[in-house]
Amino acid sequence: MAAEKALALDDQLGEAYTSIAWAYREHGEPEKEIAAFEKAIELNPNYAQAYHWYANSLPREDQEEKRLPLLYKAAQLDPLSSVINQNIAGQLFILDRADEAREVLDRLLELDPDFVGAHRSLGHIEAYNGRLASATGHLRKALELDPVNGGSLVNLAMFYFALGDFETAGGVLADMEANLDSASFSLAYARYWGQIAQENYQDAIAILQALPERMQDWPDGLYLYAMAYLLAEDHQMARDYAFKQNPFFGDRDLWQQEITERNVNACDMAAAIHEAGDEVGRD
């Protein structure tokens, strides 16, 4: 590993420890991962990305007490980083501080009105909070700026599938199939949601199983496995995948709460868009 070679020459390189932490993350060694991030910060307390990545490695229950302070520190060191500030907004939203999240994203758009990630995030936040015209506008703007952005297309397909509007969702899926790599995780994600919406849980699992081996342990994929097994009432498999996705769950039994909350949030956003009806229109 290049980072290990760099440390062999100079064991005081904080940046190298962040790379090693990522390697531990990929290999499912969370304790070593966190120790490496802490070492990186100790060696280079002004390296914004170390705080940023460390924050994203912490378990869900540490969001307010540990994650946010680390992200705020990262933003203090790199105030113009769109990605860091978008992550701050995401954490605020999860903590039911949607107004604060919106303020962060609005500031990002003042700096860069064409930042796709901010429009996509605001689409989620606005839909979840019933600001339906604004939500649709942000999502459409995201797709206008990047018509083949997998994340924006997945969100659109997911909403329509959850609403039971399979014809419109199928059109979005067809656009994705025409523009994205056939092995794309985003494409599989959209197909997965289509099967979940139709309660074809085993077919949804089969879609995940068909992904390349390198994608099988991605955190988002593990969460999707867990949710599909939970909906199929195979609680043991759901629990197994939830623990793989976040080994910090331990014995605190947060896995089902995590999966259920994320699924309910997605359905709530879809329902909010549906309620908008003719007010916002749908292409």
Short mmCIF file of C-alpha atoms in Angstrom, two decimals, residues 2 18 47 52 54 59 107 142 206 219 225 258 275:
data_model
loop_
_atom_site.label_atom_id
_atom_site.label_comp_id
_atom_site.label_asym_id
_atom_site.label_seq_id
_atom_site.Cartn_x
_atom_site.Cartn_y
_atom_site.Cartn_z
CA ALA A 2 1.34 3.45 -0.95
CA THR A 18 -6.29 8.68 6.64
CA TYR A 47 -6.19 18.37 7.86
CA HIS A 52 -14.62 14.77 7.67
CA TYR A 54 -13.62 10.30 10.70
CA PRO A 59 -22.00 5.08 14.45
CA ARG A 107 -25.40 29.04 1.42
CA ALA A 142 -30.41 18.68 -10.52
CA ALA A 206 -31.67 -11.26 -6.48
CA PRO A 219 -22.51 -0.03 3.04
CA TYR A 225 -30.07 -6.34 1.73
CA GLU A 258 -32.27 2.25 11.50
CA GLU A 275 -50.04 14.85 -2.43
#
